[in-house]
Coordinates of C-alpha atoms and ligand atoms in Angstrom, one line a residue:
X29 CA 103.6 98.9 114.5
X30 CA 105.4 102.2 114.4
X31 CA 103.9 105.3 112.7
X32 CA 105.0 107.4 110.5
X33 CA 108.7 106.0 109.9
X34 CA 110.5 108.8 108.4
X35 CA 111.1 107.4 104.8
X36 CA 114.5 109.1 105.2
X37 CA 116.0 106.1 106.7
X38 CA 115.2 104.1 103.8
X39 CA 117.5 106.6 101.9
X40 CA 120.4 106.7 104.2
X41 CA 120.8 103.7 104.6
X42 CA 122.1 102.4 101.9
X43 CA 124.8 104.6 102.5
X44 CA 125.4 103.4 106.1
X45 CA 125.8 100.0 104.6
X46 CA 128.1 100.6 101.7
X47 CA 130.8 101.2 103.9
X48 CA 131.0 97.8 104.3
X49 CA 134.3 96.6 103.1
X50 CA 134.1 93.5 100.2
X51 CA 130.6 94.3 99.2
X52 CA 129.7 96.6 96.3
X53 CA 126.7 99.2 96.9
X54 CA 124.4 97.2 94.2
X55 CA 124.1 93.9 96.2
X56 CA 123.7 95.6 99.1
X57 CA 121.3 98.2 98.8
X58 CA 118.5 95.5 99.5
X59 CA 119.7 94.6 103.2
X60 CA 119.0 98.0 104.8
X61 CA 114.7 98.3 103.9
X62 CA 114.5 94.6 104.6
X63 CA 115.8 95.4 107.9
X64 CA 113.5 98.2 108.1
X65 CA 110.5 96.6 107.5
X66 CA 111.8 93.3 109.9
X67 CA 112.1 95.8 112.6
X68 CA 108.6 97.5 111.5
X69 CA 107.1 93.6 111.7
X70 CA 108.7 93.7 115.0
X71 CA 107.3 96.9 116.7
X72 CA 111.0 97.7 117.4
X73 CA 112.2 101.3 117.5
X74 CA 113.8 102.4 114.4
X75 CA 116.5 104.3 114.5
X76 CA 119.9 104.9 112.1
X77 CA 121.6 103.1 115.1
X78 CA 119.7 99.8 115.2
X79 CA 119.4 99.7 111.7
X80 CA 122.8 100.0 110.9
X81 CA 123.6 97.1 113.8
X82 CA 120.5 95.0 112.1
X83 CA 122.1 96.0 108.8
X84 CA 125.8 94.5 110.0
X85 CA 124.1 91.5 111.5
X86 CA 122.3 91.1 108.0
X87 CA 125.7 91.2 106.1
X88 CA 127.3 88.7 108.8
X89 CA 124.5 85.9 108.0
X90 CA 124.9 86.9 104.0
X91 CA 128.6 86.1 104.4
X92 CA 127.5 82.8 106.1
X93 CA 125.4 82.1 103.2
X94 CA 126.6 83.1 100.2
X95 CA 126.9 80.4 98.2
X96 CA 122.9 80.0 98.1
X97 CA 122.2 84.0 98.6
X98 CA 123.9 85.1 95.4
X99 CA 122.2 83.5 92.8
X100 CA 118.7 84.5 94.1
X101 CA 120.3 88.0 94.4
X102 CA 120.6 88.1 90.4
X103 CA 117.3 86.6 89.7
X104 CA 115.8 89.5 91.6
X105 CA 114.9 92.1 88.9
X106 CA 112.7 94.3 91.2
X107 CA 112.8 94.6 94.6
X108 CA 112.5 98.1 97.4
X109 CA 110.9 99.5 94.2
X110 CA 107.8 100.0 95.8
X111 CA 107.3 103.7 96.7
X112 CA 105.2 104.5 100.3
X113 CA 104.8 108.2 99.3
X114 CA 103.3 107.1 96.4
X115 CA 101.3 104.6 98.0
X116 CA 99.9 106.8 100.8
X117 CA 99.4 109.8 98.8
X118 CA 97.0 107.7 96.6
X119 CA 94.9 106.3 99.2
X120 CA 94.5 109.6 100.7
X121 CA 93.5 111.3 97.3
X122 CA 91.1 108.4 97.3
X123 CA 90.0 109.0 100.8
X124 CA 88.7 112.3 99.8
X125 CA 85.8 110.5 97.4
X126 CA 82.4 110.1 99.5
X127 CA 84.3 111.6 102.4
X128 CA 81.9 111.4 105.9
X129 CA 82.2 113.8 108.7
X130 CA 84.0 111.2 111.2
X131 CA 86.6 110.9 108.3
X132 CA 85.2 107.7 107.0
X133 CA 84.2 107.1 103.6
X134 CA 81.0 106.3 101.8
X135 CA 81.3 105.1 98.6
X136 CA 77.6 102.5 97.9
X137 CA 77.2 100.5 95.4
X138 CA 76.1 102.2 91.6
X139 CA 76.6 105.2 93.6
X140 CA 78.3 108.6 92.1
X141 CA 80.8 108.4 94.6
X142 CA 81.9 104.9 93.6
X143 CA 81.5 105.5 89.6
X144 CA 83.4 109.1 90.6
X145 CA 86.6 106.7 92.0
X146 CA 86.7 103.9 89.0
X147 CA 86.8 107.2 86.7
X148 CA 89.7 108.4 88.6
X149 CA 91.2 105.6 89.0
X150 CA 91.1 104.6 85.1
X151 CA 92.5 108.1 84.5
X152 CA 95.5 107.3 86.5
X153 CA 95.8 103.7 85.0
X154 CA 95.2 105.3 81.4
X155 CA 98.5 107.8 82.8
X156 CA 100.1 104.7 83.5
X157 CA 100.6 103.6 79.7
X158 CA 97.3 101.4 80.2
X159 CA 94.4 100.9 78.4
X160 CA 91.3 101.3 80.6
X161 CA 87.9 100.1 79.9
X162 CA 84.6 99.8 81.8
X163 CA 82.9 96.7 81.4
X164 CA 78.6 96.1 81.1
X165 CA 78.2 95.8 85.2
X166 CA 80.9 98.9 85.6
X167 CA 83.6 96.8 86.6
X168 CA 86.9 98.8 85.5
X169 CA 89.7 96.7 83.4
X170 CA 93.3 98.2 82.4
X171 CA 95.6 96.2 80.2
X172 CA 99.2 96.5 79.6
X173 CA 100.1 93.9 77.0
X174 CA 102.8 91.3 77.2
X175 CA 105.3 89.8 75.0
X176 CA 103.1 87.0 73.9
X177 CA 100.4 88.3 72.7
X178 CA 98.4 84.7 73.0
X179 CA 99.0 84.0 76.5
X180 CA 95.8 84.8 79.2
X181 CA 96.3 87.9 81.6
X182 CA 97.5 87.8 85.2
X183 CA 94.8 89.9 87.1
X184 CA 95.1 91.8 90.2
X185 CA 92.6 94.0 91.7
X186 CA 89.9 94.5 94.6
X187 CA 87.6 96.6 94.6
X188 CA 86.3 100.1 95.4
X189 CA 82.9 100.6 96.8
X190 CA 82.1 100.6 100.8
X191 CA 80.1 100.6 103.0
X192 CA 78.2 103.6 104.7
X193 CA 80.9 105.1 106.6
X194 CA 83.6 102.6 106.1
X195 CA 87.3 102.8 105.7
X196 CA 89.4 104.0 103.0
X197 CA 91.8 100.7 103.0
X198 CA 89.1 98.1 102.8
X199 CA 89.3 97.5 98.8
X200 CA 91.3 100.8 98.0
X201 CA 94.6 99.4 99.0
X202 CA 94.1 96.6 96.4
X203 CA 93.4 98.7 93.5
X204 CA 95.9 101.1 94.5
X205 CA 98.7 98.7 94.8
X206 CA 97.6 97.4 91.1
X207 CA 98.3 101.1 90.2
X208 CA 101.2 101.2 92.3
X209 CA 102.5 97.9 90.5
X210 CA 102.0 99.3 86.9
X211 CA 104.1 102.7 87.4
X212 CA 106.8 100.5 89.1
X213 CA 106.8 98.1 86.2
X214 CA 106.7 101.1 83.4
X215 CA 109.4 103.3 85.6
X216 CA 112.0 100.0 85.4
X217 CA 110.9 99.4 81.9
X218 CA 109.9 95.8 82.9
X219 CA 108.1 94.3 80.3
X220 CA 106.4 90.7 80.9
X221 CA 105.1 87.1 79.0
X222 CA 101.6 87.7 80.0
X223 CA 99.5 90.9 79.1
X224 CA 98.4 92.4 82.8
X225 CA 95.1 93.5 83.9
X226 CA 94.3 95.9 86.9
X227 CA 90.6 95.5 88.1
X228 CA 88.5 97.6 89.9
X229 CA 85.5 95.0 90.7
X230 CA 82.3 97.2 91.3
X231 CA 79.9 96.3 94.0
X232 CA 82.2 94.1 96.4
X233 CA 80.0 95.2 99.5
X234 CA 77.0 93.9 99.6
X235 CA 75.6 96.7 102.2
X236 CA 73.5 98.2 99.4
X237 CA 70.9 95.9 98.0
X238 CA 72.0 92.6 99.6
X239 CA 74.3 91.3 97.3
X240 CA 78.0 91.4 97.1
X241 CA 81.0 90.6 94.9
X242 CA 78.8 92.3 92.3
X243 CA 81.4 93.4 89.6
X244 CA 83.2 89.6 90.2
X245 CA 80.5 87.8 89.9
X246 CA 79.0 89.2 86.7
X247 CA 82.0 88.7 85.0
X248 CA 82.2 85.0 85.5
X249 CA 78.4 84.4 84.8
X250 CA 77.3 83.6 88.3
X251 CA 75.5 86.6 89.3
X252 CA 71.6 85.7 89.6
X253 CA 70.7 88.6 87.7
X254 CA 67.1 88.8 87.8
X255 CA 67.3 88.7 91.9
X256 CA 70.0 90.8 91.7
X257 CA 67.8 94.0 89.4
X258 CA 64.6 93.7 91.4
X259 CA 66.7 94.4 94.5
X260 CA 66.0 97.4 96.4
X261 CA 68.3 99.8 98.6
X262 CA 67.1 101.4 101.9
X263 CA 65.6 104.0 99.7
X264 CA 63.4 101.7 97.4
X265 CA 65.6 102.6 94.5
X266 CA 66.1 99.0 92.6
X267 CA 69.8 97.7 91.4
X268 CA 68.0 97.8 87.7
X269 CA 67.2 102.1 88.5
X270 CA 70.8 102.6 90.5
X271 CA 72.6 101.3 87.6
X272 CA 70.7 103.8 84.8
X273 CA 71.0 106.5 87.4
X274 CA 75.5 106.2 86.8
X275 CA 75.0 105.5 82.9
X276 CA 75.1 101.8 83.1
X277 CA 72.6 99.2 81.3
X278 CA 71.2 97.3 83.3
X279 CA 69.8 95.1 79.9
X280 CA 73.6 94.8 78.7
X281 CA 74.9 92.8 82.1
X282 CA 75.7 89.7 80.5
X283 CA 78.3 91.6 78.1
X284 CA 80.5 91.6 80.8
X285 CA 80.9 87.6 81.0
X286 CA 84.8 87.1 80.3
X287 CA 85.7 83.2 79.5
X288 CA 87.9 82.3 82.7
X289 CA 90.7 80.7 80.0
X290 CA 91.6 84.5 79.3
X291 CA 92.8 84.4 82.7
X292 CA 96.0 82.7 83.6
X293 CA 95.6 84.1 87.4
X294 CA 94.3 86.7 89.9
X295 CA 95.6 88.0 92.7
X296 CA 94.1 90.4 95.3
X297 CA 95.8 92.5 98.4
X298 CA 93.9 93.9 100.9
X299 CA 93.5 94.7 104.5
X300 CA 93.7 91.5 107.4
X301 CA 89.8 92.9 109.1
X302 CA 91.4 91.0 112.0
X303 CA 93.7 91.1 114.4
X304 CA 96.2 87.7 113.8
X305 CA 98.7 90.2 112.3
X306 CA 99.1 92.8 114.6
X307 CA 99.0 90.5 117.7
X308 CA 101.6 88.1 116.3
X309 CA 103.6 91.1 114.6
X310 CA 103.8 90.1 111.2
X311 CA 103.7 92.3 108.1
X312 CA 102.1 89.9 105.8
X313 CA 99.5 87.5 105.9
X314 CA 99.0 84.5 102.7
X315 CA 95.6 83.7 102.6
X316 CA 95.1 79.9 102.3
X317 CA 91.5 79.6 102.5
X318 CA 88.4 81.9 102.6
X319 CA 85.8 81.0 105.0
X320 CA 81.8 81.1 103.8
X321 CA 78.8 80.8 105.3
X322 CA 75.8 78.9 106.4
X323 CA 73.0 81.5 107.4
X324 CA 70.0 80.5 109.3
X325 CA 66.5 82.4 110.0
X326 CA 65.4 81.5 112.8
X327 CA 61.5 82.5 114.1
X328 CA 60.6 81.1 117.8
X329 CA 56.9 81.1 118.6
X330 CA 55.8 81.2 121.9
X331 CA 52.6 82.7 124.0
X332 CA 52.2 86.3 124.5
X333 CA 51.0 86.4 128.3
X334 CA 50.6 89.2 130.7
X335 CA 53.6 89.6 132.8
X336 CA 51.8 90.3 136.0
X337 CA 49.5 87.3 136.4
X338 CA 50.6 84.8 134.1
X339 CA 53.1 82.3 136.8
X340 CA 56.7 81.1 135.9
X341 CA 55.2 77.5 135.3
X342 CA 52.8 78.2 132.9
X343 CA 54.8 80.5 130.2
X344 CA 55.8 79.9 126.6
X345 CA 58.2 82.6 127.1
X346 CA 60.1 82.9 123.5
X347 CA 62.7 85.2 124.1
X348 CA 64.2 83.1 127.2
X349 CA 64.0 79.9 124.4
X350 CA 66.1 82.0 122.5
X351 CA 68.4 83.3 124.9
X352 CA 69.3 79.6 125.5
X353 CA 69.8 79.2 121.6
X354 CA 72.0 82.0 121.6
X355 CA 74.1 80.6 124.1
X356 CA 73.7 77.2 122.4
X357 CA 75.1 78.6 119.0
X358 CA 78.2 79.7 120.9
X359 CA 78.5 75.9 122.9
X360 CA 77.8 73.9 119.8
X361 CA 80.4 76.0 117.3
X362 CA 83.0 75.4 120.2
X363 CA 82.1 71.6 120.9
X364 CA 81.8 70.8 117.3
X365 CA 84.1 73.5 115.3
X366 CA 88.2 73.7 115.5
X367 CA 89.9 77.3 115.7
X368 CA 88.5 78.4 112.0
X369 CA 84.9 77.8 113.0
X370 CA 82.8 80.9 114.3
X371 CA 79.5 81.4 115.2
X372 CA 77.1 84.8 115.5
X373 CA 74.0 85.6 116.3
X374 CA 74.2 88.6 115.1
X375 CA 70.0 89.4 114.9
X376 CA 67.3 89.2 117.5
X377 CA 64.4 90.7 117.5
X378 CA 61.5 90.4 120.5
X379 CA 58.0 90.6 119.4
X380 CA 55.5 92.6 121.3
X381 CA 58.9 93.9 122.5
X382 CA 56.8 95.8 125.7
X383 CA 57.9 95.7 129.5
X384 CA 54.7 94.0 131.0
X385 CA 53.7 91.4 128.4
X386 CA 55.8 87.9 128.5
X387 CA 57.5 87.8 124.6
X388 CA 55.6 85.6 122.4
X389 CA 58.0 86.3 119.3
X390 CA 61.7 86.0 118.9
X391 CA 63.4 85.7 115.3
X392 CA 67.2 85.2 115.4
X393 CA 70.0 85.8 112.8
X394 CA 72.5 83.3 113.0
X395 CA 75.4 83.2 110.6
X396 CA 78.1 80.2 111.1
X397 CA 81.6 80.1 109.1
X398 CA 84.2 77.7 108.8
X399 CA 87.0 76.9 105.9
X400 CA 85.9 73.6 105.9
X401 CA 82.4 72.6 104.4
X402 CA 81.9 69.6 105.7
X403 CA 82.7 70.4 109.4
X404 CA 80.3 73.9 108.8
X405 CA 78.1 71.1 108.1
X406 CA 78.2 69.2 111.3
X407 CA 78.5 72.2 113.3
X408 CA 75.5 73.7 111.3
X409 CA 73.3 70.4 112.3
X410 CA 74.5 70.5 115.7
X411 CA 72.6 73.8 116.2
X412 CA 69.9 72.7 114.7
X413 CA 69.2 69.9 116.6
X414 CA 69.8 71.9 119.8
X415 CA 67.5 74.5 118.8
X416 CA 64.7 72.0 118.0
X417 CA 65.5 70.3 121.1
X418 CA 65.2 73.5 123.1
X419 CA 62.1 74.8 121.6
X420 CA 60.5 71.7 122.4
X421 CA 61.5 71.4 126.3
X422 CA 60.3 74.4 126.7
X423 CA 57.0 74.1 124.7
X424 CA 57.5 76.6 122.1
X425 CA 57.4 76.4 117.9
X426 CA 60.6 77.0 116.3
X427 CA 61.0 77.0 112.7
X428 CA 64.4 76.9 110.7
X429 CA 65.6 78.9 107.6
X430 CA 68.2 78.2 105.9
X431 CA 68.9 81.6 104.0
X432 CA 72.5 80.9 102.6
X433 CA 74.7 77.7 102.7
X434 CA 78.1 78.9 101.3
X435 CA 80.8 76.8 100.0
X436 CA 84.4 77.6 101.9
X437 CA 87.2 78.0 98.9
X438 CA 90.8 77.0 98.5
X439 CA 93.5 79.0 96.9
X440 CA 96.0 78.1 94.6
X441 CA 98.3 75.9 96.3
X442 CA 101.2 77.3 93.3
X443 CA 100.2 80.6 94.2
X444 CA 100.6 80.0 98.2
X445 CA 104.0 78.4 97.7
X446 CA 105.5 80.9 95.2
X447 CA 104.2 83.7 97.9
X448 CA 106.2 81.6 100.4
X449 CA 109.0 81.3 98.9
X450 CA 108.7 84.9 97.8
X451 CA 108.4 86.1 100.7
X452 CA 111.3 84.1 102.5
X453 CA 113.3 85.7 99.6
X454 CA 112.7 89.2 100.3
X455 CA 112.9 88.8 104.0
X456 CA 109.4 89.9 104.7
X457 CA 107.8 88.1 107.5
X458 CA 104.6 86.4 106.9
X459 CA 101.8 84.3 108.3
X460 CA 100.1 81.4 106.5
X461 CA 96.4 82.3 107.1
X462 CA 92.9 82.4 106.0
X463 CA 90.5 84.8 105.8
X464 CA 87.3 85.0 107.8
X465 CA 85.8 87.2 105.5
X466 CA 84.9 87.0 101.7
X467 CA 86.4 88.7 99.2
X468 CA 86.1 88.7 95.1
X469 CA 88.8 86.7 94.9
X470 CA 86.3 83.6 96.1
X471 CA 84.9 83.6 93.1
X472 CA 87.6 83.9 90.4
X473 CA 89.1 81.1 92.8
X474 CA 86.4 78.8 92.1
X475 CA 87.7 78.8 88.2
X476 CA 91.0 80.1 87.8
X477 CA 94.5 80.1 90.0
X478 CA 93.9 82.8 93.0
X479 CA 96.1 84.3 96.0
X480 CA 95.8 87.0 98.5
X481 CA 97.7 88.9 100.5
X482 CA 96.7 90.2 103.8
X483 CA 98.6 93.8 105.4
X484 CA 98.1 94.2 109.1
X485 CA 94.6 96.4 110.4
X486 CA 95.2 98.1 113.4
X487 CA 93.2 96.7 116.7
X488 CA 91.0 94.6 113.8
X489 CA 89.3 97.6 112.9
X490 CA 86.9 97.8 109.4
X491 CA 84.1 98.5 107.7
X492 CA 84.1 101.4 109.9
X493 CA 85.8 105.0 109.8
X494 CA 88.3 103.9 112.5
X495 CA 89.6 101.3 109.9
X496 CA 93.7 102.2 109.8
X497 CA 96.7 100.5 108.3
X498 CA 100.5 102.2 108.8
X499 CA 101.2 103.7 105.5
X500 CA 104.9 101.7 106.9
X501 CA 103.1 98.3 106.9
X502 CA 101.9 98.3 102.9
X503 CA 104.9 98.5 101.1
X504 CA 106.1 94.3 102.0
X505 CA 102.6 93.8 100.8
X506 CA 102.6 95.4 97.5
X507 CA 106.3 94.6 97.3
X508 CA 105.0 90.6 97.8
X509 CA 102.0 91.0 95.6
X510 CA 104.8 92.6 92.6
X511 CA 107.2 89.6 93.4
X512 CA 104.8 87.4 93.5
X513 CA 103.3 88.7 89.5
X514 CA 106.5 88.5 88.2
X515 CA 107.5 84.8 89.7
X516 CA 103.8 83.4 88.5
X517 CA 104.7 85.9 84.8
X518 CA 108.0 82.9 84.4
X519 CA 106.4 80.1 85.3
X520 CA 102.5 79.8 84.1
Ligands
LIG613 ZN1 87.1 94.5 100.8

């Protein structure tokens, strides 16, 4: 991806192109940022050069289709609307809230810094010609009403919270873009069927007391709340305590239940968190499915020995059983899982954990996702069995937890297809995908129509402060996730 594009070009040109005999400057004032952004996709170098060649090349295979171009031409009502400046002047305001030395950002759960952005952010929605509310769990909502006034809302959202030093794209970009879509839509005096809501969900991370899609989840009723309030941060403070501490009750949760018939559809952008994009060049990803989890506790019990006098023969040596687990975890997800399936151990802890004393404790963390339940299934019972079988060749105890067992969710297949088509209509390059990682859109996908649209992440980075995105590679995003609003606005 190139950096820092100068937006000039995207002003120029138009011009370039309107030199073009036959074609007036109003059809074609579209060609010259589609080109931009298919030479951004591309890694090309831009320059007024190429993209006037790219532009002429663009006009030659218009010619060659006319008869089908022109009509989707005029059922366009918004397109290279979608302002960068705007965009990246936004994140970086937003960047500055729970700021960390490295340049990362720290925004927790119920923290100050977090209620300190969905303040901001409603201010800017309220600017907008919205009207902002905060719901019981401190989820923030702004409407802009439709034309009929019965109809359910189109969501779109994410969230902003992070974790300790993470990035300032990872839910940011999806609120922003909401933003970003409402100024476009009151600037062109677009008015719509369905009211719209913006969301801010609060609590998406779950770094802070355990839990995540917070804000999502108490909206739809599914949020164990009891578990949820006597949860404790690092610090010993409780959910119940962090939500008084930021003026929220924690009695009043259930208030924010919304009946999922008040909403028609959501939609959510956000960062990849991978690397499919970048590698394959693409500048937009549609998210298919959205892997889950099966988590497993794993505790291996073995003999504590001397190191010096105890021989090989005679050990119960648990870390060397779990070594071979780990490695079995990897063997069995490969054997048993197709290119979606992934396994971690991503904990493992050595008990007396001392150089001259054989382990007699190991306890592993393993965490296996796939898109498809019953595969994770098999591939979940595969490790099992080897683990059991391991422990017992070589003489040790191992018990089995099972701490989470996740179902994998499907998105709108509507929603996928009118992305497609979207997509292929504005000549932005995109990946049919799913997403590895969960988002809050899981959940309103389990009850009402869902999409999501994934922007490249540079070398995979996130949830860290090295987390980047080219301010270049957003706009097809947000441009995609606008289309996309308007297309489902016609035809839910
Ligand atoms: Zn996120």
């Amino acid at each position: 991806m190139l950096q820092g594009t100068p937006l000039t070009l995207l002003h120029t040109s138009p011009l370039i192109c309107s030199f073009h005999p036959n074609h007036s400057l109003n059809s074609l004032r579209f060609f010259p940022v589609y080109s931009t952004w298919q030479l951004l996709a591309r890694g090309k170098k831009t320059s007024p050069e190429n993209s006037l060649q790219e532009c002429g090349k663009r006009v030659k295979e218009k010619q060659s289709r006319d008869i089908d171009y022109e009509p989707r031409i005029r059922r366009k009502r918004v397109t290279g609307r979608v302002s960068q400046e705007r965009l990246q002047a936004e994140i970086e305001r937003f960047a500055q809230i729970g700021r960390t030395a490295e340049g990362g950002v720290t925004r927790l759960a119920f923290s100050p810094e977090e209620r300190q952005a969905q303040q901001l952010m409603g201010e800017l929605l309220a600017e907008a010609g919205l009207s902002v509310r905060t719901d019981a769990i401190g989820n923030l909502f702004a409407r802009r009403e439709g034309r009929e006034a019965d109809l359910p809302v189109l969501m779109l959202g994410s969230h902003l919270d992070t974790v300790p030093n993470g990035g300032r794209f990872d839910g940011a970009l999806g609120v922003i873009a909401g933003l970003e879509i409402m100024r476009v839509l009151q600037e062109q005096g677009i008015s719509t069927r369905h009211p719209l809501e913006v969301v801010s969900f609060t609590g998406e991370e779950s770094a802070r007391f355990g839990t995540g899609t917070i804000g999502s989840r108490a909206m739809l009723g599914t949020l164990n709340l009891e578990r949820f309030l006597a949860s404790r941060d690092l610090h010993g403070i409780s959910a119940a305590e962090a939500m008084r501490q930021v003026g929220l009750s924690p009695e009043k949760v259930t208030d924010a239940q919304r009946d999922p018939r008040q909403i028609a559809a959501f939609l959510e952008l956000h960062i990849e968190q991978g690397r499919i994009l970048e590698t394959e060049q693409k500048a937009v990803g549609i998210v298919t499915d959205i892997a889950n989890s099966t988590r497993l506790a794993v505790q291996v019990i073995g003999r504590a020995d001397h190191s010096g006098t105890t021989p090989m023969p005679l050990r119960k040596d648990a870390l060397v059983a779990a070594a071979e687990m780990v490695l079995a975890v990897e063997e069995r997800v490969k054997a048993l899982g197709e290119a979606p399936s992934v396994g971690t151990v991503g904990i493992l802890h050595v008990e007396p954990c001392v150089m001259n004393v054989v382990p007699g404790k190991a306890s592993l963390g393993i965490d296996i996702r796939d898109i498809d339940f019953e595969r994770k299934a098999r591939v979940v019972k595969g490790v099992k069995d080897r683990i059991t079988a391991i422990a017992k060749q070589r003489g040790v105890e191992a018990t089995i937890e099972v701490l989470g067992d996740g179902r994998p969710v499907a998105l709108s297949p509507v929603i996928i297809e009118t992305m497609r088509q979207a997509a292929a209509d504005l000549g932005i390059d995109a990946r049919i995908m799913v997403s590895g990682a969960g988002h809050d859109a899981m959940n309103l996908a389990t009850v009402v129509p869902a999409g999501m649209i994934f922007v490249p992440s540079k070398e995979g980075r996130s949830h860290s402060h090295l987390e980047w995105t080219d301010f270049a590679a957003i706009p097809p995003g947000v441009e995609l996730l606008l289309e996309t609003l308007l297309r489902l606005d016609r035809s839910l």
